[in-house]
XYZ file of C-alpha atoms in Angstrom:
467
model
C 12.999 16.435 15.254
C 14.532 15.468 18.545
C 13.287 11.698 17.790
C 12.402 9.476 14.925
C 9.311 8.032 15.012
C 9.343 6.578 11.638
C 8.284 2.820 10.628
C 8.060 2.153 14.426
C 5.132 0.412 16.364
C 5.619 3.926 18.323
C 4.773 6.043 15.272
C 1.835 3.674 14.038
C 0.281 3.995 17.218
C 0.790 7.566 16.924
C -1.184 8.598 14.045
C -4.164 6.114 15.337
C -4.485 7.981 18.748
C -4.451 11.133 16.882
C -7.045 9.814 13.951
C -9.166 8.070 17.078
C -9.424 11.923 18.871
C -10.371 13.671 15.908
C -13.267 10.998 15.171
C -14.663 11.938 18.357
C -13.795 15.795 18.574
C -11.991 15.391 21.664
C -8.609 17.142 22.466
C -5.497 15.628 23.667
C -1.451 16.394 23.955
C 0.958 15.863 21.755
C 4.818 17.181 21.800
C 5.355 19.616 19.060
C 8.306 16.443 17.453
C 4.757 13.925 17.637
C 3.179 16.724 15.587
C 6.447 16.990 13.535
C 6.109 13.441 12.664
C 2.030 13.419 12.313
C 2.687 16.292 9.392
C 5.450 14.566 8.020
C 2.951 10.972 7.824
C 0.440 12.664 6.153
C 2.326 14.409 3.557
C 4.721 11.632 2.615
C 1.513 10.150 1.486
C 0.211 12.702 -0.444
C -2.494 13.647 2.611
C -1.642 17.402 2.724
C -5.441 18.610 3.603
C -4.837 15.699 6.284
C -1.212 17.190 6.999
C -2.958 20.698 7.194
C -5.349 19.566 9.411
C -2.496 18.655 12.103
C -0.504 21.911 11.925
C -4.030 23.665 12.959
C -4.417 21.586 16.013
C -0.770 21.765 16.570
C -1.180 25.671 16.220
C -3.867 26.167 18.524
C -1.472 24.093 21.271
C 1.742 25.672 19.904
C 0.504 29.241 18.640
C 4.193 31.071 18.421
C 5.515 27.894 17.038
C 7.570 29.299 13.562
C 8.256 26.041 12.408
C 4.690 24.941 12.445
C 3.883 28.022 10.859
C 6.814 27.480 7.920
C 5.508 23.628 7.299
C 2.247 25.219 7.275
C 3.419 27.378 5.041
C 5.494 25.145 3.159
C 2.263 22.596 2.742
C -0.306 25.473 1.140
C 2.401 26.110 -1.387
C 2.867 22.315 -2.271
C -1.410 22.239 -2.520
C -1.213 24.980 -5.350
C -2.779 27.870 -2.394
C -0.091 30.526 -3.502
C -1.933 33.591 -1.592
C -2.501 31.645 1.529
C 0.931 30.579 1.496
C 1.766 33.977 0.657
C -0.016 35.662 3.157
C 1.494 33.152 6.319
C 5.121 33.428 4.984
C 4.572 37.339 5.116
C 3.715 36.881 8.554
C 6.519 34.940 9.075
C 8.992 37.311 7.534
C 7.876 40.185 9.943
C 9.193 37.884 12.640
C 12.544 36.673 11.253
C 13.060 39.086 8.645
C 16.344 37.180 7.706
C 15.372 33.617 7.823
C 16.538 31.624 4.809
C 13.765 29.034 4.750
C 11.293 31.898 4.892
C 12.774 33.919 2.004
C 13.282 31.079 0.166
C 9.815 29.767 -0.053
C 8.754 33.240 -0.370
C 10.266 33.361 -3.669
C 9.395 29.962 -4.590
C 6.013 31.378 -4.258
C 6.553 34.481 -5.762
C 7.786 32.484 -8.678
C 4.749 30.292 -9.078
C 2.293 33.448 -8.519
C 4.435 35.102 -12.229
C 5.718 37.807 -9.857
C 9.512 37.335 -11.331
C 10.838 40.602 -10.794
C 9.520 40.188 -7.370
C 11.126 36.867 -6.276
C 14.115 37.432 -8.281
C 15.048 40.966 -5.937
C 13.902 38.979 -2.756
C 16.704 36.565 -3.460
C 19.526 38.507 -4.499
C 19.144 40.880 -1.938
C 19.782 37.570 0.249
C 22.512 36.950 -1.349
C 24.377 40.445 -0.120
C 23.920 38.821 4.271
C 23.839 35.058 3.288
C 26.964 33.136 3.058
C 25.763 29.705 3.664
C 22.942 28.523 1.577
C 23.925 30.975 -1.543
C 24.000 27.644 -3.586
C 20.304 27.307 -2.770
C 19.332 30.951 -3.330
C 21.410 30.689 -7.058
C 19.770 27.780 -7.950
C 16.144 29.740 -6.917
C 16.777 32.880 -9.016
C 17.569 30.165 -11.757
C 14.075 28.766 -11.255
C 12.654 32.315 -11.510
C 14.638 33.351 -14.642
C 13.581 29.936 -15.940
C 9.773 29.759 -15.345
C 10.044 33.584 -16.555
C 11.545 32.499 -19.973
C 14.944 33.788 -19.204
C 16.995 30.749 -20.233
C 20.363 32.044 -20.326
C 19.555 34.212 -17.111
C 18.499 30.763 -15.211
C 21.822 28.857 -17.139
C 24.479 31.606 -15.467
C 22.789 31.150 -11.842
C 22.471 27.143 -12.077
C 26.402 27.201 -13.188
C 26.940 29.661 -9.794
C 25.333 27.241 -7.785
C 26.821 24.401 -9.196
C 30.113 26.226 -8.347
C 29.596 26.656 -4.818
C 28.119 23.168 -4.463
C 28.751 21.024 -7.117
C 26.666 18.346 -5.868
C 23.491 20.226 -6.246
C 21.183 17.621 -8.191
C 18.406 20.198 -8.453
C 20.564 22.406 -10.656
C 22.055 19.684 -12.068
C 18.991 18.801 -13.792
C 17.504 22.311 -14.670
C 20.906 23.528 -16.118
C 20.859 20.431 -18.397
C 17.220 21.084 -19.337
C 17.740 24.872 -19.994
C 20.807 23.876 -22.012
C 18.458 21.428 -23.834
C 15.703 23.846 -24.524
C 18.299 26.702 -25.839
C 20.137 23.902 -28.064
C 22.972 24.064 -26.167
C 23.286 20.206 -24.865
C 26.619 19.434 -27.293
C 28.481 22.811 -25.999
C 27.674 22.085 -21.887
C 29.850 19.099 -22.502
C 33.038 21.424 -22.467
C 31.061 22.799 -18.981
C 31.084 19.501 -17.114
C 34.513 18.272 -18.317
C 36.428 21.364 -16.973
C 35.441 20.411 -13.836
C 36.956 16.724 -14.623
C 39.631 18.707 -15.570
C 40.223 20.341 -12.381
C 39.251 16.823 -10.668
C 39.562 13.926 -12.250
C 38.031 11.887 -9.227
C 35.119 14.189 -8.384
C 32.392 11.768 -8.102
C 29.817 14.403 -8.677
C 31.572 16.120 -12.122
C 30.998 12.514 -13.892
C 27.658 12.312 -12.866
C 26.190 15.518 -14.137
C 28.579 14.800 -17.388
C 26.076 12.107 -17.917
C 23.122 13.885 -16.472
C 23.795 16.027 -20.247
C 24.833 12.825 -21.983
C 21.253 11.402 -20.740
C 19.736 14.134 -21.988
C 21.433 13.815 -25.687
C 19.823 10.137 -25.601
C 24.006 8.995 -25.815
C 23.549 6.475 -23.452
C 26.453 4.377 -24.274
C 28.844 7.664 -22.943
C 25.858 8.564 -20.323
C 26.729 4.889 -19.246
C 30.578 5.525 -18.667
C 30.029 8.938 -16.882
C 27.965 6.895 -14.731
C 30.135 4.307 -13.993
C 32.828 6.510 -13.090
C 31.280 8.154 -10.781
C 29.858 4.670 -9.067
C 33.468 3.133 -8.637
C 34.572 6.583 -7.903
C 32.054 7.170 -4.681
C 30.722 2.967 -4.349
C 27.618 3.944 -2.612
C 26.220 6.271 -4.908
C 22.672 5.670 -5.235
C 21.614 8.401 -7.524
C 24.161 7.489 -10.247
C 23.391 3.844 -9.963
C 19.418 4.619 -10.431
C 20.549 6.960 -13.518
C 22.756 3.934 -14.663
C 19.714 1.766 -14.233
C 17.715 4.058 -16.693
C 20.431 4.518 -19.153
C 21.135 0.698 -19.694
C 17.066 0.334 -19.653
C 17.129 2.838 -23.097
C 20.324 0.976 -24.772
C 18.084 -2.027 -24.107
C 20.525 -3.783 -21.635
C 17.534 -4.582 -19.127
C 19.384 -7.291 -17.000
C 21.418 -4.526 -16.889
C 19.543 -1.759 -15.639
C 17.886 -4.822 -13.105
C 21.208 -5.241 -11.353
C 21.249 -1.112 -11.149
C 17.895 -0.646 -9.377
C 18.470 -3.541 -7.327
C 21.901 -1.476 -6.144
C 19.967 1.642 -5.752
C 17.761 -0.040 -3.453
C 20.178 -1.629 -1.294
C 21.497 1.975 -0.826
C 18.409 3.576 -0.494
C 15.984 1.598 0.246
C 12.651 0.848 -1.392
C 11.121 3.982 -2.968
C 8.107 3.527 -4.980
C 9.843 4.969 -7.973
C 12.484 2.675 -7.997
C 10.316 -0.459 -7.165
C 8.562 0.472 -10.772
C 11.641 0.675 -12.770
C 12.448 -2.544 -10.998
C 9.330 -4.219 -12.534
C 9.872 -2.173 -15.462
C 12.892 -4.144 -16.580
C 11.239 -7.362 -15.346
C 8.319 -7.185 -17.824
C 11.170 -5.885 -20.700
C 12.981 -9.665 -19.547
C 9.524 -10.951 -19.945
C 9.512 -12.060 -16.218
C 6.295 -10.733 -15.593
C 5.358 -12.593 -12.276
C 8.368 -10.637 -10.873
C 7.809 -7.673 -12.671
C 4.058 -8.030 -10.567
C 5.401 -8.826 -7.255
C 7.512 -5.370 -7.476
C 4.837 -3.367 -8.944
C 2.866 -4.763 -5.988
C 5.475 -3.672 -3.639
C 5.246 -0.104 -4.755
C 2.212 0.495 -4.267
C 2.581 -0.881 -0.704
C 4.583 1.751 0.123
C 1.827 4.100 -1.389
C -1.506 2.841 -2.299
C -1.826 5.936 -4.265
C 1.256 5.059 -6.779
C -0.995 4.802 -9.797
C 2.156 4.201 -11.916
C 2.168 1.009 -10.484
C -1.172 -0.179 -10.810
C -0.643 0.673 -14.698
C 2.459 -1.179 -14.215
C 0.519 -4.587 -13.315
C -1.659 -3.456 -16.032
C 0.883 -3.485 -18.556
C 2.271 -7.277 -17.670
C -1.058 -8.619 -17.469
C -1.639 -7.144 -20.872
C 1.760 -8.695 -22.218
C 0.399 -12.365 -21.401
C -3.071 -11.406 -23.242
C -4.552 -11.550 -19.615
C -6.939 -8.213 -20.933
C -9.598 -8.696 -18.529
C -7.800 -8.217 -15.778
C -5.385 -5.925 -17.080
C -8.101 -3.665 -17.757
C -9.212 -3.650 -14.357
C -5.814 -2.026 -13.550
C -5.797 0.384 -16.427
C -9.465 1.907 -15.168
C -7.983 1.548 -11.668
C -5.321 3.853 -12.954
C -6.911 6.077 -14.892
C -8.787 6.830 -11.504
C -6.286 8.706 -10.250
C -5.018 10.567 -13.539
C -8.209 10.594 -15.820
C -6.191 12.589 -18.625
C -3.498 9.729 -18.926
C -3.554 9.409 -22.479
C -0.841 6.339 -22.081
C -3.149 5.019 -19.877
C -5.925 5.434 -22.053
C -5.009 4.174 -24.929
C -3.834 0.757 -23.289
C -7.294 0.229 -21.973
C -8.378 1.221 -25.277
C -6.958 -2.036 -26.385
C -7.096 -4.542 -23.533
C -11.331 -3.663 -23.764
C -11.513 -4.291 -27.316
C -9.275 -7.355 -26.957
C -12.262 -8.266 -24.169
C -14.820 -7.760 -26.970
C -16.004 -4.108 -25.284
C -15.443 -2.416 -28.755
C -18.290 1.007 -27.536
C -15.636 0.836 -24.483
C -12.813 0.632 -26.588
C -13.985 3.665 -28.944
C -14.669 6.044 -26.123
C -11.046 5.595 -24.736
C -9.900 6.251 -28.176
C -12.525 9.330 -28.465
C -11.086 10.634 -24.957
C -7.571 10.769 -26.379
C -8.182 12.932 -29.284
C -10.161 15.191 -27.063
C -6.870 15.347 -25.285
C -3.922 14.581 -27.230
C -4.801 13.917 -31.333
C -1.430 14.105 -31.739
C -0.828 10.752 -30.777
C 0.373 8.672 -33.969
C -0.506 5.100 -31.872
C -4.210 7.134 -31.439
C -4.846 7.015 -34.779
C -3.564 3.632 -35.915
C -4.976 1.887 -33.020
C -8.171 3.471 -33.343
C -8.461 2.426 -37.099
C -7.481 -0.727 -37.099
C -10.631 -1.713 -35.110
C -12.770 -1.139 -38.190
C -10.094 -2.720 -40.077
C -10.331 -5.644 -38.359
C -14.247 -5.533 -38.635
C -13.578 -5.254 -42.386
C -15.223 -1.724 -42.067
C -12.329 -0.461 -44.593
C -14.087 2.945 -45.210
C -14.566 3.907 -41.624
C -10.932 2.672 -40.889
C -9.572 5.406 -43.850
C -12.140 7.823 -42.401
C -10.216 7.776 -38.871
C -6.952 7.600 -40.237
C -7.860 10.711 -42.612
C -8.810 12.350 -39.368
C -5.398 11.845 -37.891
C -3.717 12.978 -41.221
C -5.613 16.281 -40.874
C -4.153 16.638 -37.507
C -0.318 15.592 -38.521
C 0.030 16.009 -41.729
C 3.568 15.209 -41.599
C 3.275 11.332 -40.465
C 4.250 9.352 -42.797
C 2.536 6.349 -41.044
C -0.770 7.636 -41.248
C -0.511 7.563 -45.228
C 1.423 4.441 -45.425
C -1.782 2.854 -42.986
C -4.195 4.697 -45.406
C -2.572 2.768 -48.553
C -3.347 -0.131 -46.554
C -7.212 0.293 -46.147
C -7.758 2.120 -49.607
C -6.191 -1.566 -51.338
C -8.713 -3.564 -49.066
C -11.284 -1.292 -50.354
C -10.271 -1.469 -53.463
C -9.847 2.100 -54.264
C -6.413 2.012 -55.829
C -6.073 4.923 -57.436
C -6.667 6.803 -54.026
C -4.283 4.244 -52.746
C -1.534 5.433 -55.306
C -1.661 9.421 -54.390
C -1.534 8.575 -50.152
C 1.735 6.046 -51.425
C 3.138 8.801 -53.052
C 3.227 11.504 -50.148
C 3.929 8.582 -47.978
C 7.213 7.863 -49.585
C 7.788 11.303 -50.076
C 7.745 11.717 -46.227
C 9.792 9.034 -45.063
C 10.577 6.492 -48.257
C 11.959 4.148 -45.448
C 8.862 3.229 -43.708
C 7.539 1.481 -46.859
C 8.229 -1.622 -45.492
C 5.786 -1.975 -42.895
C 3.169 -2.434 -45.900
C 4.513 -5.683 -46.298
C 3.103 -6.821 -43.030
C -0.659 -6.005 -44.633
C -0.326 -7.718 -47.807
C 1.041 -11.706 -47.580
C 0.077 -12.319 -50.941
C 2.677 -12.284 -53.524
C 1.243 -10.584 -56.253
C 0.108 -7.704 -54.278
C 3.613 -7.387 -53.044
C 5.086 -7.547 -56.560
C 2.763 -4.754 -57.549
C 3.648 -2.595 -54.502
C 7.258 -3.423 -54.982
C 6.850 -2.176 -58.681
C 5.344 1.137 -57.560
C 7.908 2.039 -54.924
C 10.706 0.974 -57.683
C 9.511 3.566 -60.368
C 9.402 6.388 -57.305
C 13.093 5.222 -56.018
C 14.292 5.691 -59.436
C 12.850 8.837 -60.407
């Protein structure tokens, strides 16, 4: 675009003279960089029919236009229309046969439409008259080899990308994955470092070092890759987010606060980054802050239903359920089959006294998820709580037939066979429970405060121990 219309009085005014003609079906004239930035509105806010909408008018102004035709293109892709987008970047390729943004999200959607052999020929026949974006067209046969099943296929391309252009995130992140999924995380550690090796201040080598560190959950050594590569390249906002993460699962949260705030200061105000923001203010228990940046998220995109959960969650912390059920619902709105989201307005209703409400969350999960551990115990504890101890062992039962393998589910089941006073039962789930995972024994102790109950269950795990 020849100018930037962004977060300008120029652009606002932009998008209303263009929403104000198409209320009244009138026509007007707009430079091909207004329609540029009209698209770009639109899609940034998740408005592609809107977005779509635009490039047609634009087209019918700017018919031979190939750009308008790629973000066209580009847009029917990102809406899931494969054969649409199929059918316009064909068009396209008849007119610039050798265009790398055409061939490339030709195979993107040759990749998406299962035709792997397809895509995976388009782009390494590129590769033979291409010598500046063969990073890119790497890291896209690695996506096809990937989505096709191909792990070590998609591994040997991400590492050629990563080669060229070391600073490819998008690789980055796939290569760890595919090393993840082939159980090769502990081996790609000897990958990364040999490009320390080589470079010992390479800014980029220590991040995707903890990229795989990260994805080993050893987030004290993800957090020194990190850190090398922030005082290594000081305005480095990616490693500073992934910092931010990392310290928020070693449980350092004033930690990972300062590293979002950097990432910000960097970047700028995304509404990802405004969420793990709040995140670590409701894990400080500052959840008027933790509000005010969910808030801010979502002002940035109304749409952000992260967020809205978000504000859900810290009104929920300070047992404010009413309205933190609002927010759940408002949530769940936009992604129905949230079983997260579900299950917390599962329990903010019943805490409100809507127990029907509360069930048919609970019903919805298992129609989606039933292997949800929190599912089962959450869901049976309501009849515990009503002192309804054989409809609590019923649900829990339930769960047990779906995991089998939970030791939870038993030790919970000892818990309601006792209040019913079925102890032999009782005995046989304690068994398999401790069989499962002897450790976990000790959350019975929270059930039972009176001391002769304890000695007795104390007795019972003591014979097992010592068999």
């Amino acid at each position: 675009m020849d100018r930037d219309f962004r977060e300008t009085e120029e652009g606002k005014n932009l998008v209303k003279r263009f929403e104000e003609l198409q209320n009244t079906s009138s026509t007007g004239f707009f430079t091909e960089d207004e329609y540029e930035y009209l698209i770009k509105h639109y899609s940034t806010l998740g408005k592609n029919n809107k977005a779509l909408r635009v490039i047609d008018v634009a087209l019918e102004q700017y018919p031979f236009s190939t750009d308008l035709m790629l973000e066209k293109a580009r847009l029917l892709f990102e809406s899931e229309k494969y054969q649409q987008a199929l059918d316009l970047v064909e068009t396209l390729e008849s007119i610039q046969p050798n265009d790398i943004d055409v061939i490339l999200l030709k195979g993107a959607i040759l990749t998406n439409l299962e035709k792997y052999e397809e895509a995976i020929h388009l782009l390494t026949d590129a590769l033979e008259f291409n010598s500046e974006d063969r990073d890119e067209l790497y890291y896209c046969i690695g996506l096809a080899y990937q989505s096709w099943g191909y792990y070590n296929e998609a591994i040997q391309n991400y590492k050629n990308a990563l080669e060229i252009n070391l600073d490819h995130e998008d690789a980055t992140y796939e290569l760890a994955y595919c090393f993840d999924i082939t159980n090769q995380l502990p081996e790609s550690i000897n990958y990364y470092q040999h490009f320390i090796d080589n470079d010992p201040f390479s800014h980029t080598a220590w991040y995707n070092l903890g990229v795989v560190y990260s994805k080993m959950m050893d987030w004290e050594n993800a957090i020194k890759a990190y850190e090398y590569a922030t005082l290594i390249k000081e305005d480095f906002a990616s490693a500073y987010f992934n910092l931010g993460n990392a310290y928020m699962n070693n449980g350092n949260f004033s930690e990972a606060n300062e590293h979002y705030k950097k990432t910000i200061e960097l970047e700028g105000p995304t509404p990802d980054v405004l969420c793990c923001l709040a995140a670590s203010y409701e894990k400080m228990e500052l959840y008027d802050s933790g509000i005010s940046h969910f808030k801010q998220a979502l002002k940035i995109d109304p749409n952000y239903h992260e967020a809205m959960f978000g504000i859900g969650s810290c009104l929920e912390s300070q047992e404010k359920w009413l309205e933190a059920s609002h927010f759940f619902k408002k949530a769940l709105s936009y992604d129905e089959k949230n079983t997260t989201y579900l299950l917390a307005l599962a329990d903010a209703e019943y805490n409100t006294g809507n127990v029907v409400s509360a069930i048919e969350s609970y019903e919805k999960v298992v129609e989606i998820d039933p292997y949800n551990v929190d599912l089962w115990l959450n869901w049976s504890f309501i009849y515990f709580e009503q002192e309804d101890f054989d409809k609590a062992s019923s649900v829990v039962e339930q769960g047990i037939d779906e995991m089998p393998d939970e030791a939870e589910l038993y030790y919970r089941n000892v818990v309601y066979l006792i209040n019913d006073g079925k102890y032999k039962e009782a005995f046989v789930f304690l068994e398999n429970a401790l069989t499962l995972n002897f450790d976990k024994h000790v959350q019975l102790f929270e059930f039972f405060t009176d001391l002769e109950t304890q000695k007795a269950l104390y007795k019972i795990i003591d014979q097992y121990k010592n068999q």
